[in-house]
Short mmCIF file of C-alpha atoms and ligand atoms in Angstrom, two decimals:
data_model
loop_
_atom_site.label_atom_id
_atom_site.label_comp_id
_atom_site.label_asym_id
_atom_site.label_seq_id
_atom_site.Cartn_x
_atom_site.Cartn_y
_atom_site.Cartn_z
CA MET A 1 -10.29 33.08 -215.39
CA GLU A 2 -7.51 35.58 -212.85
CA GLY A 3 -5.14 33.32 -211.93
CA ILE A 4 -6.16 29.65 -213.40
CA HIS A 5 -4.52 28.26 -216.84
CA PRO A 6 -5.79 28.28 -219.41
CA VAL A 7 -5.53 23.87 -220.07
CA SER A 8 -3.19 23.39 -223.09
CA SER A 9 -2.97 20.28 -222.95
CA TYR A 10 -3.75 16.53 -220.63
CA GLU A 11 0.41 16.40 -220.81
CA GLN A 12 0.34 20.37 -219.73
CA PHE A 13 -1.86 20.15 -217.01
CA GLN A 14 -0.66 16.81 -215.45
CA ARG A 15 3.41 18.53 -214.93
CA ASP A 16 1.01 21.86 -213.86
CA VAL A 17 -0.16 19.40 -211.01
CA ALA A 18 3.19 17.85 -210.29
CA SER A 19 4.54 20.96 -209.55
CA ASN A 20 1.83 22.22 -207.98
CA ILE A 21 2.43 19.24 -205.77
CA GLU A 22 6.50 20.66 -206.26
CA GLY A 23 5.87 23.65 -204.70
CA LEU A 24 3.48 22.06 -201.68
CA ARG A 25 6.87 19.49 -200.76
CA ALA A 26 8.45 23.04 -200.49
CA ASP A 27 6.04 24.68 -198.14
CA VAL A 28 6.49 23.44 -194.32
CA ASP A 29 5.20 25.99 -193.18
CA LEU A 30 1.17 24.79 -194.77
CA GLN A 31 2.37 20.96 -193.61
CA ALA A 32 2.71 22.54 -190.46
CA MET A 33 -0.44 23.87 -190.36
CA SER A 34 -2.01 21.22 -192.21
CA ARG A 35 -1.00 18.81 -188.99
CA ILE A 36 -1.97 21.41 -186.74
CA TRP A 37 -5.32 20.87 -188.01
CA ILE A 38 -5.58 17.26 -187.69
CA ARG A 39 -4.34 17.81 -184.90
CA GLU A 40 -7.56 19.62 -183.65
CA ILE A 41 -9.59 17.84 -185.40
CA THR A 42 -8.88 14.45 -184.14
CA PRO A 43 -10.95 15.26 -180.80
CA HIS A 44 -13.87 15.78 -182.51
CA ARG A 45 -13.09 12.13 -184.37
CA TRP A 46 -13.97 13.86 -187.37
CA ALA A 47 -12.65 10.91 -188.70
CA TYR A 48 -16.14 9.00 -187.77
CA ASN A 49 -18.31 11.19 -189.10
CA PHE A 50 -18.45 10.19 -193.25
CA SER A 51 -19.63 6.80 -194.80
CA TRP A 52 -19.75 5.63 -198.42
CA LEU A 53 -22.75 4.28 -200.35
CA GLY A 54 -24.77 4.16 -196.37
CA ARG A 55 -21.98 2.10 -194.57
CA PRO A 56 -19.35 4.69 -191.88
CA ALA A 57 -15.55 4.36 -192.78
CA ILE A 58 -13.57 5.79 -190.57
CA GLN A 59 -11.53 7.57 -192.64
CA PHE A 60 -10.67 10.89 -194.29
CA PRO A 61 -12.77 12.36 -197.32
CA ASN A 62 -8.80 12.69 -198.98
CA ASP A 63 -7.82 9.23 -198.52
CA ALA A 64 -11.00 7.88 -200.42
CA TRP A 65 -9.74 10.35 -203.16
CA ALA A 66 -6.45 9.48 -203.15
CA ILE A 67 -8.01 5.69 -203.34
CA GLN A 68 -9.82 6.20 -206.53
CA GLU A 69 -6.63 7.29 -208.14
CA ILE A 70 -4.64 4.22 -207.43
CA VAL A 71 -7.71 2.11 -208.43
CA TRP A 72 -7.79 3.67 -211.79
CA ARG A 73 -4.55 3.24 -212.33
CA VAL A 74 -3.42 0.06 -211.23
CA ARG A 75 -6.99 -1.24 -211.84
CA PRO A 76 -6.83 -4.05 -209.53
CA ASP A 77 -9.22 -7.34 -209.33
CA LEU A 78 -7.83 -7.85 -205.81
CA ILE A 79 -7.61 -5.41 -202.54
CA ILE A 80 -7.28 -6.66 -199.05
CA GLU A 81 -7.89 -5.19 -196.18
CA THR A 82 -7.68 -6.00 -192.95
CA GLY A 83 -9.40 -3.60 -190.46
CA ILE A 84 -13.47 -4.31 -190.86
CA ALA A 85 -14.79 -1.75 -188.71
CA HIS A 86 -18.61 -0.89 -190.11
CA GLY A 87 -17.24 -2.01 -193.20
CA GLY A 88 -17.33 1.04 -194.87
CA SER A 89 -13.99 0.99 -196.17
CA LEU A 90 -14.48 -2.41 -198.17
CA ILE A 91 -18.09 -1.26 -199.58
CA PHE A 92 -16.42 1.68 -200.84
CA SER A 93 -12.65 -0.92 -202.51
CA ALA A 94 -15.83 -3.40 -203.65
CA SER A 95 -18.14 0.26 -205.75
CA MET A 96 -14.49 0.99 -207.19
CA LEU A 97 -14.05 -2.17 -208.27
CA ALA A 98 -17.37 -1.79 -209.91
CA LEU A 99 -16.77 0.72 -211.19
CA LEU A 100 -13.91 -0.59 -213.04
CA ASP A 101 -16.23 -3.07 -214.43
CA ILE A 102 -18.33 -0.39 -215.67
CA ALA A 103 -15.58 0.57 -217.67
CA ASP A 104 -14.02 -1.92 -218.91
CA ALA A 105 -17.84 -2.78 -220.24
CA ALA A 106 -18.00 -0.01 -221.83
CA VAL A 107 -14.58 0.18 -223.96
CA ALA A 108 -16.27 -3.34 -224.81
CA ASN A 109 -18.56 -1.32 -225.94
CA ASP A 110 -21.81 -4.13 -223.93
CA THR A 111 -22.50 -1.51 -221.40
CA ILE A 112 -26.44 -3.22 -221.73
CA ASN A 113 -25.28 -6.51 -220.23
CA PRO A 114 -22.09 -5.34 -218.53
CA ARG A 115 -20.05 -8.51 -217.28
CA ILE A 116 -19.54 -8.99 -214.36
CA SER A 117 -16.17 -10.07 -213.17
CA ASN A 118 -13.97 -11.80 -210.27
CA ARG A 119 -12.62 -8.35 -209.25
CA LYS A 120 -12.97 -9.03 -205.22
CA VAL A 121 -12.12 -7.17 -202.02
CA LEU A 122 -10.76 -9.25 -199.10
CA GLY A 123 -11.52 -8.31 -195.78
CA ILE A 124 -9.93 -9.01 -192.50
CA ASP A 125 -10.35 -8.24 -188.93
CA ILE A 126 -10.26 -9.99 -185.71
CA GLU A 127 -13.74 -9.01 -184.50
CA ILE A 128 -16.25 -9.20 -186.59
CA ARG A 129 -20.30 -7.61 -185.12
CA SER A 130 -22.89 -9.31 -186.09
CA HIS A 131 -24.64 -6.23 -186.97
CA ASN A 132 -21.16 -4.85 -189.45
CA ARG A 133 -21.67 -8.15 -190.87
CA ALA A 134 -25.60 -7.64 -191.55
CA ALA A 135 -25.19 -4.74 -192.95
CA ILE A 136 -22.22 -5.59 -195.69
CA GLU A 137 -23.76 -9.41 -196.22
CA GLN A 138 -27.07 -7.62 -196.97
CA HIS A 139 -25.84 -4.54 -199.12
CA PRO A 140 -25.57 -4.49 -202.80
CA LEU A 141 -22.45 -4.71 -203.02
CA SER A 142 -21.58 -7.85 -201.29
CA SER A 143 -21.47 -10.14 -203.77
CA ARG A 144 -17.34 -8.94 -204.56
CA ILE A 145 -16.50 -8.90 -200.64
CA GLN A 146 -15.46 -11.79 -198.83
CA LEU A 147 -14.54 -11.78 -195.06
CA ILE A 148 -12.36 -13.59 -192.70
CA GLN A 149 -12.50 -13.16 -189.28
CA GLY A 150 -9.59 -14.08 -186.93
CA SER A 151 -5.86 -11.74 -186.14
CA SER A 152 -4.55 -10.62 -189.87
CA ILE A 153 -0.96 -11.94 -188.17
CA SER A 154 -2.48 -15.33 -187.55
CA SER A 155 -0.67 -17.93 -189.65
CA GLU A 156 -4.15 -19.43 -190.44
CA VAL A 157 -5.40 -16.20 -191.24
CA ILE A 158 -2.26 -15.40 -193.51
CA ALA A 159 -2.82 -19.21 -194.78
CA GLU A 160 -6.07 -18.14 -196.34
CA VAL A 161 -5.89 -15.12 -197.56
CA LYS A 162 -1.98 -16.24 -199.86
CA GLU A 163 -4.03 -18.86 -201.80
CA ILE A 164 -7.15 -16.56 -202.19
CA ALA A 165 -4.67 -14.13 -203.42
CA ALA A 166 -2.92 -16.72 -205.29
CA GLY A 167 -5.98 -16.67 -208.15
CA TYR A 168 -5.55 -12.77 -208.88
CA SER A 169 -2.70 -11.02 -210.47
CA ARG A 170 -2.93 -6.86 -209.77
CA ILE A 171 -3.57 -6.80 -206.23
CA LEU A 172 -3.76 -3.62 -204.01
CA VAL A 173 -2.94 -3.86 -199.60
CA CYS A 174 -4.81 -1.56 -197.04
CA LEU A 175 -3.63 -2.26 -193.60
CA ASP A 176 -5.89 -1.10 -191.00
CA SER A 177 -6.38 -3.14 -188.26
CA ASN A 178 -4.31 -2.86 -184.93
CA HIS A 179 -1.80 0.01 -184.97
CA THR A 180 0.63 -1.22 -183.15
CA HIS A 181 4.78 -1.44 -184.38
CA ASP A 182 4.84 -4.79 -183.87
CA HIS A 183 1.58 -5.99 -185.33
CA VAL A 184 2.29 -3.59 -188.51
CA LEU A 185 4.72 -4.95 -189.56
CA GLU A 186 4.07 -8.33 -189.28
CA GLU A 187 1.22 -7.08 -191.26
CA LEU A 188 3.87 -6.03 -193.33
CA LYS A 189 5.77 -9.12 -193.51
CA ALA A 190 2.94 -11.47 -194.63
CA TYR A 191 1.01 -9.21 -196.96
CA ALA A 192 3.41 -6.37 -198.63
CA PRO A 193 4.84 -9.81 -200.86
CA LEU A 194 0.89 -9.90 -202.42
CA THR A 195 1.09 -6.19 -203.91
CA SER A 196 1.39 -6.78 -207.78
CA VAL A 197 3.91 -4.13 -208.91
CA GLY A 198 2.87 -1.04 -209.85
CA SER A 199 0.57 -1.45 -206.80
CA TYR A 200 0.29 -0.09 -203.45
CA CYS A 201 0.24 -1.37 -200.19
CA ILE A 202 -1.76 1.69 -197.94
CA VAL A 203 -0.49 1.66 -194.00
CA PHE A 204 -3.39 4.16 -192.56
CA ASP A 205 -2.48 5.79 -189.37
CA THR A 206 0.88 6.16 -189.33
CA ILE A 207 -0.74 10.53 -188.66
CA ILE A 208 0.19 8.91 -185.34
CA GLU A 209 4.06 9.29 -185.24
CA ASP A 210 2.93 13.32 -185.63
CA MET A 211 0.19 14.09 -183.50
CA PRO A 212 0.26 14.77 -179.50
CA LYS A 213 1.28 11.84 -177.02
CA GLU A 214 -1.57 12.19 -175.05
CA PHE A 215 -3.95 11.29 -177.28
CA PHE A 216 -3.29 7.01 -177.48
CA SER A 217 -2.70 7.51 -173.51
CA ASP A 218 -5.13 4.26 -173.58
CA ARG A 219 -3.98 2.78 -176.83
CA PRO A 220 -1.65 0.35 -177.13
CA TRP A 221 0.01 2.79 -180.18
CA GLY A 222 1.55 5.69 -179.36
CA ILE A 223 5.14 7.58 -180.76
CA GLY A 224 7.25 5.35 -180.88
CA ASN A 225 5.43 2.30 -181.88
CA ASN A 226 2.70 2.53 -184.48
CA PRO A 227 2.60 2.23 -188.14
CA LYS A 228 4.53 4.51 -189.38
CA THR A 229 7.74 3.59 -187.16
CA ALA A 230 6.70 -0.53 -188.99
CA VAL A 231 7.24 1.30 -192.48
CA GLN A 232 10.32 2.54 -191.55
CA THR A 233 11.85 -0.46 -190.16
CA PHE A 234 10.28 -2.26 -193.22
CA LEU A 235 11.64 -0.36 -195.81
CA GLU A 236 14.95 -0.79 -194.17
CA THR A 237 14.67 -4.85 -196.27
CA HIS A 238 12.94 -3.98 -198.75
CA SER A 239 14.33 -1.90 -201.43
CA GLU A 240 11.05 -3.05 -203.84
CA PHE A 241 9.02 -0.91 -202.48
CA GLU A 242 8.71 3.07 -202.34
CA ILE A 243 7.08 6.04 -200.24
CA ASP A 244 5.07 6.79 -202.94
CA GLN A 245 5.45 10.86 -201.71
CA SER A 246 3.85 12.81 -204.02
CA ILE A 247 0.28 11.87 -202.31
CA HIS A 248 0.58 12.44 -199.32
CA HIS A 249 2.11 15.91 -199.97
CA LYS A 250 -0.62 16.66 -202.32
CA LEU A 251 -3.32 15.04 -199.90
CA LEU A 252 -1.78 17.82 -196.69
CA ILE A 253 -4.79 16.29 -195.21
CA THR A 254 -4.46 12.72 -194.83
CA VAL A 255 -4.05 10.01 -192.36
CA ALA A 256 -0.54 8.23 -194.14
CA PRO A 257 1.80 10.50 -194.66
CA ASP A 258 4.87 8.46 -195.59
CA GLY A 259 2.23 5.64 -195.77
CA TYR A 260 1.68 4.58 -200.00
CA LEU A 261 4.00 2.59 -200.36
CA LYS A 262 4.59 1.96 -204.23
CA ARG A 263 6.10 -1.33 -205.41
CA THR A 264 8.66 -0.37 -207.80
CA CYS A 265 9.79 -4.11 -208.47
C1 SAM B 1 -9.77 1.97 -187.54
S1 SAM B 1 -10.98 0.68 -187.82
C2 SAM B 1 -11.19 0.37 -189.25
C3 SAM B 1 -11.88 0.98 -190.53
C4 SAM B 1 -11.84 0.61 -191.44
N1 SAM B 1 -10.93 -0.22 -191.98
C5 SAM B 1 -12.86 1.97 -192.55
O1 SAM B 1 -12.28 2.91 -193.12
O2 SAM B 1 -14.13 1.80 -192.09
C6 SAM B 1 -9.75 -0.89 -187.03
C7 SAM B 1 -10.47 -2.37 -186.71
O3 SAM B 1 -9.11 -3.50 -187.26
C8 SAM B 1 -9.49 -4.49 -186.32
N2 SAM B 1 -8.72 -5.25 -185.66
C9 SAM B 1 -7.64 -5.14 -184.35
N3 SAM B 1 -6.95 -5.89 -184.26
C10 SAM B 1 -6.81 -6.55 -185.51
C11 SAM B 1 -6.40 -7.99 -185.53
N4 SAM B 1 -6.11 -8.44 -184.76
N5 SAM B 1 -6.73 -8.12 -186.87
C12 SAM B 1 -7.58 -7.81 -187.85
N6 SAM B 1 -8.44 -6.86 -187.35
C13 SAM B 1 -8.23 -6.44 -185.95
C14 SAM B 1 -10.87 -3.57 -184.96
O4 SAM B 1 -12.00 -5.04 -184.50
C15 SAM B 1 -11.70 -2.80 -186.18
O5 SAM B 1 -13.10 -3.17 -186.71
#
């Protein structure tokens, strides 16, 4: 078909994709249009329209796809998530871990009795409403999910998470709770060090910095006080992390520009 190049090899295809992303990185008009699109869709509460395997997930679908790519590359055995809400992102992560187990079983040629690994999602929320807890605990993937109720920056919760994380070697971290600068910075200090080398600490809602200030007039966060400013402060003293810009450039529509932090060493 005209305009679509034949795929000569997987490597060539990957080079083409990298070139596509480079083109998007250089296209400031398209980036501005994407920000405008997000600005215009936000009052419609677009992020609330989606669910994963039956539970509402307050996410942009593009970000879920990017997380799926990260999960396949990193193959985490533990995903730590702050901010549960209705549980959709937890169920999403649990299903990704289940798929890793299925893939492992296929490689081991044991698809009849796939081994259930100890891969797990740890969700933390200051308030797990009873109906959300019940729905998460009754979900078919609940055996992979552990819930902790409490503030993600309380010393008790941090200690509990660290104790659990000590039993795992490949850890992915997702921060999506209170979006103030101070709170996210404390979360980064507590949980980013648990990220294994080569894995990611994903900081959601960095997009707040790029939106009109009126959007947040009834919120404790806003321009200059949000997850992106926390990331900037954190990175000043944490050179073991770098922003994987290829992710937000390829997504364009994302709530986490500059929020995909890769641990490099
Ligand atoms: C944006 S929602 C999370 C959305 C969820 N990750 C999803 O994708 O569906 C934010 C959640 O953070 C929780 N939260 C607010 N402050 C918190 C804190 N100090 N510690 C832990 N969770 C907190 C809220 O109760 C709320 O459920």
